[in-house]
mmCIF file of C-alpha atoms in Angstrom:
data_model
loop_
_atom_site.group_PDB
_atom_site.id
_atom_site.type_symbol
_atom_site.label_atom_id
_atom_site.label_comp_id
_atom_site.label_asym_id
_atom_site.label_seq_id
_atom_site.Cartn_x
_atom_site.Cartn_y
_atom_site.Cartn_z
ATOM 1 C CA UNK A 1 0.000 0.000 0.000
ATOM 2 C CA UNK A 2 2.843 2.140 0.786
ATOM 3 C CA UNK A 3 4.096 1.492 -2.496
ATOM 4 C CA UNK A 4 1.157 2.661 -4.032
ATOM 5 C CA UNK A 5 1.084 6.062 -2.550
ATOM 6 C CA UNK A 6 4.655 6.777 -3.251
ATOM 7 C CA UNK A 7 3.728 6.155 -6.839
ATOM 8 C CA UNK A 8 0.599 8.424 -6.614
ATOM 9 C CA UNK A 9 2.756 10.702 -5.635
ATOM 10 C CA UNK A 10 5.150 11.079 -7.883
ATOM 11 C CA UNK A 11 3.229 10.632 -10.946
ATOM 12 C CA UNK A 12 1.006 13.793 -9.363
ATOM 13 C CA UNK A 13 4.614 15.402 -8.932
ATOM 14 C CA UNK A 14 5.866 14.775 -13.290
ATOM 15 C CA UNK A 15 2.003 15.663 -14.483
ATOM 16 C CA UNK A 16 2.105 18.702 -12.758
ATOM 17 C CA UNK A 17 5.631 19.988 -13.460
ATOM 18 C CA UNK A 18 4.653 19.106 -17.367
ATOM 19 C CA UNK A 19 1.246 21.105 -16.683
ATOM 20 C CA UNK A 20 3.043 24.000 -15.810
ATOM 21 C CA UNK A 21 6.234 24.024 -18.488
ATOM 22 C CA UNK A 22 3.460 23.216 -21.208
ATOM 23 C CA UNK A 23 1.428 25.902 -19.930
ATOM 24 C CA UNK A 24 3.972 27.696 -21.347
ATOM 25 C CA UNK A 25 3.887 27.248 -25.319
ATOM 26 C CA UNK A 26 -0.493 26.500 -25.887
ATOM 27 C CA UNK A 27 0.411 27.977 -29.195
ATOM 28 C CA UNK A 28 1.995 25.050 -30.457
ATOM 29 C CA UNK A 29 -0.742 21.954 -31.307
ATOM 30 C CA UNK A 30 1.533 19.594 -29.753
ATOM 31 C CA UNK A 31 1.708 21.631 -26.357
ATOM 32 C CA UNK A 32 -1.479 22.062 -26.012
ATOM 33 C CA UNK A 33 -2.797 18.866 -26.080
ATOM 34 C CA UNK A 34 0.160 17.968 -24.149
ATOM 35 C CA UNK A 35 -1.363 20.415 -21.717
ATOM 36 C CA UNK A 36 -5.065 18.426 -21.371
ATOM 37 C CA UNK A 37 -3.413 15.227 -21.246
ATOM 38 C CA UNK A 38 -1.314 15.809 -18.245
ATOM 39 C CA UNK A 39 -4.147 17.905 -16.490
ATOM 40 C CA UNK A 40 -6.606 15.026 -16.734
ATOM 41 C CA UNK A 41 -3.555 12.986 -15.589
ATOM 42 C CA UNK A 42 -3.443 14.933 -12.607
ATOM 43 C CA UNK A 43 -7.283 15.019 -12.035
ATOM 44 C CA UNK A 44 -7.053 10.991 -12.018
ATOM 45 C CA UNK A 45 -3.983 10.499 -10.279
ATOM 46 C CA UNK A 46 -4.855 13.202 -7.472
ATOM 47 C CA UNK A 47 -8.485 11.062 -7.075
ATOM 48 C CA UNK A 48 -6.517 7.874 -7.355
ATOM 49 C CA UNK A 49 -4.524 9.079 -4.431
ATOM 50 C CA UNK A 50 -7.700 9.915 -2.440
ATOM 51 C CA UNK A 51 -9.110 6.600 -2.505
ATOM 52 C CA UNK A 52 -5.623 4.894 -1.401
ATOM 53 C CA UNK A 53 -6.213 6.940 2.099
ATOM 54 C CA UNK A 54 -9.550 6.338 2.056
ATOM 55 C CA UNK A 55 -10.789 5.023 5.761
ATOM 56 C CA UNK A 56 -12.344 1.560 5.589
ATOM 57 C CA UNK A 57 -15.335 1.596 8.008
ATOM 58 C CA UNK A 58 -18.338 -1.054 7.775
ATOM 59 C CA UNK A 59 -21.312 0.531 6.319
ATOM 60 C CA UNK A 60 -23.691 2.052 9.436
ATOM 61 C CA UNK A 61 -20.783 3.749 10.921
ATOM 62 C CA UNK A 62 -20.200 7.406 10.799
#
């Protein structure tokens, strides 16, 4: 599990550092989608990382 949230991690860590430097250039066709890809990257991974803390209590329990 550990391992799992290390990895969460640092993939949220690369998609947002190329979110930011392609931020950069949008003119360019290739940036730009470049740009939405690693945004919805980092929309999945950051929910991905969510559920890996995620408490697991029986259902009926606050």
């Amino acid at each position: 599990m550990t391992t799992k949230k290390e990895l969460a991690k640092v993939g949220m860590a690369v998609s947002m550092g190329v979110l930011v430097l392609s931020g950069f250039n949008t003119r360019n066709k290739f940036s730009r989608n470049l740009h939405i890809i690693s945004g919805a990257a980092l929309v999945g991974l950051s929910y991905y990382h969510t559920k890996l803390y995620e408490n697991k209590k029986p259902k009926g329990q606050i």
